Coordinates of C-alpha atoms in Angstrom, one line a residue:
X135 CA 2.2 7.5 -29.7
X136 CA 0.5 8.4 -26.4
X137 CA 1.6 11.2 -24.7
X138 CA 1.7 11.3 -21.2
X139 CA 3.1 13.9 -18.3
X140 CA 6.2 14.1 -16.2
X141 CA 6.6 15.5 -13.2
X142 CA 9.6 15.6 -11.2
X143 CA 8.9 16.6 -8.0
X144 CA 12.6 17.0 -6.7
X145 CA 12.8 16.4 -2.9
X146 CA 9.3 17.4 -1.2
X147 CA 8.6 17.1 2.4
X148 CA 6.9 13.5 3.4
X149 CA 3.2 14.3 2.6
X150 CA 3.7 15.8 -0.3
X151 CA 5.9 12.6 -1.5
X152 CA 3.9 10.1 -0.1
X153 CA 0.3 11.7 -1.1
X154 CA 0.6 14.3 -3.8
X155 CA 0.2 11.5 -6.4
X156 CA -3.6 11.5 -5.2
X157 CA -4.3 14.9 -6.5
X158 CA -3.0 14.1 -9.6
X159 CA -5.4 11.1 -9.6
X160 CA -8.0 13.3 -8.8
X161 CA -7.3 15.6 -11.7
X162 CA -6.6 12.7 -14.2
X163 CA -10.4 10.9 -13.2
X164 CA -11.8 14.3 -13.9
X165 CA -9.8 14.9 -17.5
X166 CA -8.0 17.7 -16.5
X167 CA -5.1 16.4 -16.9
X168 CA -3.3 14.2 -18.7
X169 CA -1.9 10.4 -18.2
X170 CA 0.9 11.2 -15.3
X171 CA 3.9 10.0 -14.1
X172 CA 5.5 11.5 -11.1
X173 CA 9.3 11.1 -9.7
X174 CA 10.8 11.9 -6.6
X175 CA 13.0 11.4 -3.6
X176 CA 11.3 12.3 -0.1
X177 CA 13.0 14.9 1.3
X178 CA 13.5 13.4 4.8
X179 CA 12.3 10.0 6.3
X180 CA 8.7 9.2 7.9
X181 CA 7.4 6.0 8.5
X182 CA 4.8 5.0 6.3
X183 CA 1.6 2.4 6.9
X184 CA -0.8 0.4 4.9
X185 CA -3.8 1.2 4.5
X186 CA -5.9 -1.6 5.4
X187 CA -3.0 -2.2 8.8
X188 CA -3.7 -1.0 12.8
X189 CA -1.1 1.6 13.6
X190 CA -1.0 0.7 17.5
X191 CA -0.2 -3.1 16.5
X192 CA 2.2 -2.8 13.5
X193 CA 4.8 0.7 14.4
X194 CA 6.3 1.4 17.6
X195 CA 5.1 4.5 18.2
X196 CA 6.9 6.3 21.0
X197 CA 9.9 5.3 19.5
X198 CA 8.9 7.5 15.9
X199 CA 7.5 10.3 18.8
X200 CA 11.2 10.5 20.0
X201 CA 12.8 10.1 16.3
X202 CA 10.2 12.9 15.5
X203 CA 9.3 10.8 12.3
X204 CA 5.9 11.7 10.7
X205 CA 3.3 8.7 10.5
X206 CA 1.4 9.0 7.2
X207 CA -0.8 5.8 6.2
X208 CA -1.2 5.4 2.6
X209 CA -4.5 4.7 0.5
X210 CA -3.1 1.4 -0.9
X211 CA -2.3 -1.7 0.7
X212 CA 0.5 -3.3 2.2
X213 CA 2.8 -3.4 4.8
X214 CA 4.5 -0.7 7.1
X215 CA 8.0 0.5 6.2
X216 CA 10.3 3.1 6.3
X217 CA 10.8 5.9 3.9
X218 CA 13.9 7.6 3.1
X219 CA 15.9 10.1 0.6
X220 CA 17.7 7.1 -0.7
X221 CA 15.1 6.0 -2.1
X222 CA 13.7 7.1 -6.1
X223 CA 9.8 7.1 -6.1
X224 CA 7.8 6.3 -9.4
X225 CA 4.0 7.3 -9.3
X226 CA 2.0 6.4 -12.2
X227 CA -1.6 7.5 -12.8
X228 CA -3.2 6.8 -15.7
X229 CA -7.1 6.7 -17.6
X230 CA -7.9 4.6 -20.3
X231 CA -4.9 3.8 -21.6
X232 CA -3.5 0.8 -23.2
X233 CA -0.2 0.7 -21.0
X234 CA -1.7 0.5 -18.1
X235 CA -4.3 -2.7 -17.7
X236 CA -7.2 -2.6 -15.5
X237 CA -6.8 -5.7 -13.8
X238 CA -4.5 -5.1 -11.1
X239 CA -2.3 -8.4 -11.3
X240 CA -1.7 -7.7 -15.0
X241 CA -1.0 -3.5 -14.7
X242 CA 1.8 -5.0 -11.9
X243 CA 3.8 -7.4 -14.6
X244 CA 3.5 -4.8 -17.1
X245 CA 4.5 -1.6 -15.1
X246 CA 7.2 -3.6 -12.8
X247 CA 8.8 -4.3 -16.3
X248 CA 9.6 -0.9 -16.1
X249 CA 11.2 -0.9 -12.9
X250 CA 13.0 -4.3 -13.9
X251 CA 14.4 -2.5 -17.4
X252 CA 15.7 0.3 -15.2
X253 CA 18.1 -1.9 -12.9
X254 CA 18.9 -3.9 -15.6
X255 CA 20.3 -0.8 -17.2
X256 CA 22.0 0.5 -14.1
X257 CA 23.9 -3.3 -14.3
X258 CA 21.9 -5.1 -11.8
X259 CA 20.3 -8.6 -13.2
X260 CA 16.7 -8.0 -11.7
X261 CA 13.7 -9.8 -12.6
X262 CA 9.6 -9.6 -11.7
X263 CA 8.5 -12.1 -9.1
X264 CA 4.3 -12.1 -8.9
X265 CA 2.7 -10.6 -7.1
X266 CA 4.2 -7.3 -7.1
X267 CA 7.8 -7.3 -6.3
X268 CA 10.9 -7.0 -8.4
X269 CA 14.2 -9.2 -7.0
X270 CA 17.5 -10.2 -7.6
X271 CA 18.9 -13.2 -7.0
X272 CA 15.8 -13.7 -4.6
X273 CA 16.2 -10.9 -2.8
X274 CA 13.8 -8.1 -2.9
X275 CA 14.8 -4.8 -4.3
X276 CA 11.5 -2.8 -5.2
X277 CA 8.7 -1.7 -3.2
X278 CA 5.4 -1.6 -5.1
X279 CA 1.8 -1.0 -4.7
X280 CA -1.6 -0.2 -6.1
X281 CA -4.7 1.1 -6.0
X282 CA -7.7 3.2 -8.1
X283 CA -9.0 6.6 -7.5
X284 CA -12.2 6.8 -9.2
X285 CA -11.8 6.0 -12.8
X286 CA -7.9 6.1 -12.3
X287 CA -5.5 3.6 -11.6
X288 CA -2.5 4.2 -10.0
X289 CA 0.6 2.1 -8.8
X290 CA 2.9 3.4 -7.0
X291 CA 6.8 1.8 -6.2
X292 CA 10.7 2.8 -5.4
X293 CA 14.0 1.9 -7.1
X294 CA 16.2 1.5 -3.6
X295 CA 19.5 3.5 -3.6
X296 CA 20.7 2.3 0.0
X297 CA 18.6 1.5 3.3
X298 CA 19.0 1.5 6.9
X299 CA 18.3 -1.9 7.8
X300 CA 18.4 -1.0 11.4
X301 CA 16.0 2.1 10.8
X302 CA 13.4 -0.3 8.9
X303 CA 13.1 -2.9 11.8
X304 CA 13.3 -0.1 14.6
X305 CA 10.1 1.5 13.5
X306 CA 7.9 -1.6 14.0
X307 CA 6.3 -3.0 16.9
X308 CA 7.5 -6.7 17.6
X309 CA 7.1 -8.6 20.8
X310 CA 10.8 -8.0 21.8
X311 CA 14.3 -6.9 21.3
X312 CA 15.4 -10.8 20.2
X313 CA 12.7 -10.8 17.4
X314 CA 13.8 -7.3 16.6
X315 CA 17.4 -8.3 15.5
X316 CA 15.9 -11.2 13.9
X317 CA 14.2 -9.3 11.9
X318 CA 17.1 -6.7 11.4
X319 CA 18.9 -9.9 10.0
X320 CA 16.2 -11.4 7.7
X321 CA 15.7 -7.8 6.3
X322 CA 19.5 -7.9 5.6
X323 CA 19.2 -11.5 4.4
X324 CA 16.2 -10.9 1.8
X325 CA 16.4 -7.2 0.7
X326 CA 18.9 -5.8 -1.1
X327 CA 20.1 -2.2 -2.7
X328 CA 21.4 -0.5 -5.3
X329 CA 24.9 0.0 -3.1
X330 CA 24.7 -3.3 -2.0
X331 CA 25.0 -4.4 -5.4
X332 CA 27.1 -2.0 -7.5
X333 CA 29.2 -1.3 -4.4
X334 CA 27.9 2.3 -4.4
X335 CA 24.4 3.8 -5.6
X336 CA 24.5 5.6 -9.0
X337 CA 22.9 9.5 -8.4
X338 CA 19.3 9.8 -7.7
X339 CA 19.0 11.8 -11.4
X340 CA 20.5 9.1 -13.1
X341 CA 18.2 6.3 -11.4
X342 CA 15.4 8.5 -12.6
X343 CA 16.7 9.1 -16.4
X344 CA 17.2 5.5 -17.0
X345 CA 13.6 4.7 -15.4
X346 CA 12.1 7.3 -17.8
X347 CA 13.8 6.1 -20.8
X348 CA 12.6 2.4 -20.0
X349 CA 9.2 3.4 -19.3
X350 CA 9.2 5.3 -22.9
X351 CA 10.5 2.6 -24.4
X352 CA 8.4 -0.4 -23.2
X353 CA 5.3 1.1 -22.8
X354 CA 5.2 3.1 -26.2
X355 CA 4.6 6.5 -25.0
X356 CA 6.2 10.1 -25.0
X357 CA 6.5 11.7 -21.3
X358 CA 6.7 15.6 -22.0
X359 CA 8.1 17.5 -18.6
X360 CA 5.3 19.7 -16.8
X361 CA 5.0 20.9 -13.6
X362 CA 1.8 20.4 -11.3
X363 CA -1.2 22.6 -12.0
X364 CA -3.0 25.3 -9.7
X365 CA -6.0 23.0 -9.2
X366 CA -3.6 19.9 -8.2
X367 CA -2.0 22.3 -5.5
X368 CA -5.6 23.2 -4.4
X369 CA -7.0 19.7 -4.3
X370 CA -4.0 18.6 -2.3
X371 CA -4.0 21.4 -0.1
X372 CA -7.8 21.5 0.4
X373 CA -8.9 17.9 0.5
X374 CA -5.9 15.0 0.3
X375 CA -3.6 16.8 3.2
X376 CA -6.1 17.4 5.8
X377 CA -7.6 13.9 5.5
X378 CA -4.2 12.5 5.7
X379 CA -3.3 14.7 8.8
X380 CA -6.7 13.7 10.3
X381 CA -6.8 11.5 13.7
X382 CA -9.2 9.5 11.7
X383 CA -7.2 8.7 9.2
X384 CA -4.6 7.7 10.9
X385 CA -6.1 5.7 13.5
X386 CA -8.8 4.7 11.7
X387 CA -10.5 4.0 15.1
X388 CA -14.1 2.6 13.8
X389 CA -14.6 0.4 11.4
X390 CA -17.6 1.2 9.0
X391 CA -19.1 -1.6 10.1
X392 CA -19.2 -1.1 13.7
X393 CA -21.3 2.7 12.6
X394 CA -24.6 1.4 13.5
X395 CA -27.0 3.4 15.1
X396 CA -27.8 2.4 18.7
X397 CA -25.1 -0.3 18.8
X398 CA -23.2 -0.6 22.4
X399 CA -20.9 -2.9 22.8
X400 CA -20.9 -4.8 26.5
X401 CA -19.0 -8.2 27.0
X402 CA -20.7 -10.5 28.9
X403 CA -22.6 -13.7 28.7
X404 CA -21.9 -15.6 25.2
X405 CA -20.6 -12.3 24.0
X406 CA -16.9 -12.4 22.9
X407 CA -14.1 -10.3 21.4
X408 CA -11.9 -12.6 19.4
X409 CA -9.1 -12.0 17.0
X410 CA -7.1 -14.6 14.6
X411 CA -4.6 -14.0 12.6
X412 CA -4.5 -16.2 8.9
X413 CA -1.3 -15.8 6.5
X414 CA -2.0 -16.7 3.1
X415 CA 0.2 -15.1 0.3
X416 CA -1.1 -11.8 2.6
X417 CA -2.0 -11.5 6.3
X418 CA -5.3 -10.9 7.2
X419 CA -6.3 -10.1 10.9
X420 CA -9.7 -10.5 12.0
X421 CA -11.1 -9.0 15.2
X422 CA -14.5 -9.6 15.8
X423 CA -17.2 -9.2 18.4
X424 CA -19.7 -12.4 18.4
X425 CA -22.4 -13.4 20.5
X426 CA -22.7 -17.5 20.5
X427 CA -21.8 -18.1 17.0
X428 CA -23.3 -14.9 15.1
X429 CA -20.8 -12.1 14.0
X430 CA -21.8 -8.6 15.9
X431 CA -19.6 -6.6 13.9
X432 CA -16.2 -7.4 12.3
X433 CA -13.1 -5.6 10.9
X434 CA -11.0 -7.0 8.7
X435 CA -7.0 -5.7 8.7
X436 CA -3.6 -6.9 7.4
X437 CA -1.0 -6.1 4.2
X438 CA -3.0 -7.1 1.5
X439 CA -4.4 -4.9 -1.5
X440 CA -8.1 -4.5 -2.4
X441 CA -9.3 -2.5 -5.5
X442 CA -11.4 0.1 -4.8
X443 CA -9.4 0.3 -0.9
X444 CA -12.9 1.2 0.6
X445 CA -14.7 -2.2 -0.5
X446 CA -13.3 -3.9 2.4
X447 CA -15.9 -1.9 4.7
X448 CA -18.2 -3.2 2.8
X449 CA -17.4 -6.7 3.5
X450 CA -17.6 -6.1 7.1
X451 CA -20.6 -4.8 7.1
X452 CA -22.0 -7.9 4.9
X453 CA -20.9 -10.2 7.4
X454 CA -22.0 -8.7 10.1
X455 CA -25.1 -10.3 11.7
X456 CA -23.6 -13.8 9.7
X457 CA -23.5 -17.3 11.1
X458 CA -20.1 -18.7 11.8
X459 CA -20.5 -21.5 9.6
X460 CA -18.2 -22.2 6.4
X461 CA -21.2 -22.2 4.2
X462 CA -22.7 -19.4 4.9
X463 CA -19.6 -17.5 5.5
X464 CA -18.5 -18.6 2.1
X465 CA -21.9 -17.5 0.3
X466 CA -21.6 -14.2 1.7
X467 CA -17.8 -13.7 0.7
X468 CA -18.6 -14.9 -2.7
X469 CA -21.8 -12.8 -2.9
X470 CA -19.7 -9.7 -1.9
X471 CA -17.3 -10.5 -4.8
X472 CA -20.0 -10.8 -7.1
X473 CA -22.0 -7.7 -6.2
X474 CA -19.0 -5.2 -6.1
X475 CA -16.3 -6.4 -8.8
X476 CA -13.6 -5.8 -6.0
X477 CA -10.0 -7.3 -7.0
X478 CA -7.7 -8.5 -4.3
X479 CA -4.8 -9.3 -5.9
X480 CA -2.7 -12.2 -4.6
X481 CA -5.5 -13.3 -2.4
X482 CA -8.5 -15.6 -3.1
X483 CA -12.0 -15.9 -1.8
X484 CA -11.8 -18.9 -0.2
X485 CA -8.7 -16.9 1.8
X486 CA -11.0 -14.7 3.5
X487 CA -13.4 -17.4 4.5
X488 CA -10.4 -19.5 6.4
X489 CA -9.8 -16.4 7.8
X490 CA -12.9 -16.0 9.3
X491 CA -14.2 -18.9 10.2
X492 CA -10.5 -19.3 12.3
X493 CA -12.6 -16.9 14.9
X494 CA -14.7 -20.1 15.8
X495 CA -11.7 -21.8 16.8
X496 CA -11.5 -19.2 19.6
X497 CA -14.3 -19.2 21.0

């Protein structure tokens, strides 16, 4: 039986719950340490973003300013949210083994089972939906997302003990107040929680026994309780917190693609800043700069997951300089999937392409 390592990290202050995991993945790509899976609750709430999403477009940010809740944008994919202490996170990082697969779409039904076992054992009849959620009857109660570090994989999700519905659509930027309680409303209408349906949440330890025993039990290994090395500590505290405390970071204000020697940008003439939104089973925002019908530069945003998270630069930067025609647009896409064995789970070539070429409607 493999044996893998637990680590219960209690109730640690938001970066360490929402990045600590990225140490570990550091020190599991390296062999330094073993198979992991880390549990948690976050001490206190923060607001946290996706990281292919534009922070000024998707959280309202004076409002968090005034709450005094910290910003801290993931390195997977996905959509903004708020993060709270009712809320039981699950971590898993893992090399080479044969629980976890390396195609993203299949490491999601087999991990989620996990997650599915443990409400099922708590009394609450939830089943996997693809792509990566967990529901019950249709409504969503799991949060889950993943990503690679080098040669390790990692997926990362929450078993929800209660939420502030209110909270969750108050930290996002919508158009106005109307669409806010809409959204309050649909939240209400299509997520659900632990209280909501046992009437009161079981105890955080509890949530995360049972999730430990299912994840022993369907995925055939042996978790043995350890606590974070030296070097973890180190790597977090010397490279994954100041990067995620960085303006950059958080803003991510230039697009690799737009890093080009030389380059200033100037509006005028057949030169044209367009962006177009496209929702296929993910949304994908495209802003670009075109002059006539080439592409200038491009940067491409929105909830979805891509595997490794930086290969989307590189698509920017390969269709930069392209023509806005669907042929070409579509050669290029394709080439790019080709030449860098990126996964975008849920979302198909042929999705980025109509995303694209919806700039030329615009212009």
């Amino acid at each position: 039986m493999e044996r893998w390592r637990l680590i219960d990290l209690g109730s640690p202050e938001p970066l360490v719950a929402q990045t600590f995991y990225e140490a570990a993945a550091e020190a599991v790509h390296r062999g330094e340490a073993p198979n992991t899976l880390i549990m948690l609750q976050p001490g206190s709430a923060y607001v946290c973003l996706g990281y292919h999403q534009d922070l000024e477009k998707e959280i309202d940010l004076d409002f968090c300013r005034e709450k005094e809740l910290p910003i801290i944008r993931r390195s997977q994919g996905g959509g903004a949210t708020y993060l709270d202490g009712d809320q039981v996170f699950y971590q898993i990082v893992a090399k080479n083994s044969p629980a976890v697969p390396r195609n993203v779409e299949e490491m999601f039904e087999r991990l989620l089972a996990v997650t599915v076992e443990t409400y099922r054992m708590l009394d609450v009849e939830a089943e996997f939906k693809p792509l990566n959620d967990v529901v019950v009857g249709g409504r969503k109660i799991s949060g889950n997302g993943a990503g690679m570090h080098e040669s390790a994989s990692i997926l990362v999700g929450n078993v929800i003990l209660d939420l502030d519905y209110g909270m969750m659509a108050r930290v996002l930027r919508v158009p106005d107040e109307k669409f806010r309680d809409k959204m309050a409303k649909s939240m209400r209408d299509w997520v659900s929680t632990l209280r909501r349906e046992l009437g009161h949440p079981p105890p955080a330890e509890t949530v995360k026994q049972k999730y430990v025993e299912a994840f022993q039990e369907l995925l055939g290994v042996e978790l043995v309780r350890e606590k974070p090395t030296e070097e973890e500590w180190r790597i977090f505290n010397e490279v994954v917190k100041p990067m995620h405390t960085s303006r950059e970071w958080l803003h991510m204000e230039t697009s690799p693609a737009h890093r080009r020697e030389g380059r200033a940008v100037k509006i005028a003439g057949d030169v044209k800043v367009v962006e177009a939104d496209h929702k296929a089973r993910k949304l994908i925002r495209v802003r670009a700069e075109v002059k006539g019908d080439e592409i200038l530069g491009i940067q491409i945003r929105g909830d979805f997951f891509v595997l490794p998270k930086e290969a989307i630069a590189t698509l920017e930067w390969m269709l930069s300089g392209v023509k806005l025609e669907e042929g070409t647009v579509s050669e290029t896409v394709k080439r790019f999937y080709k030449d860098t064995d990126t996964q975008t789970p849920g979302l198909k070539p042929q999705d980025y392409v109509n995303a694209v070429m919806k700039i030329k409607g615009l212009i």
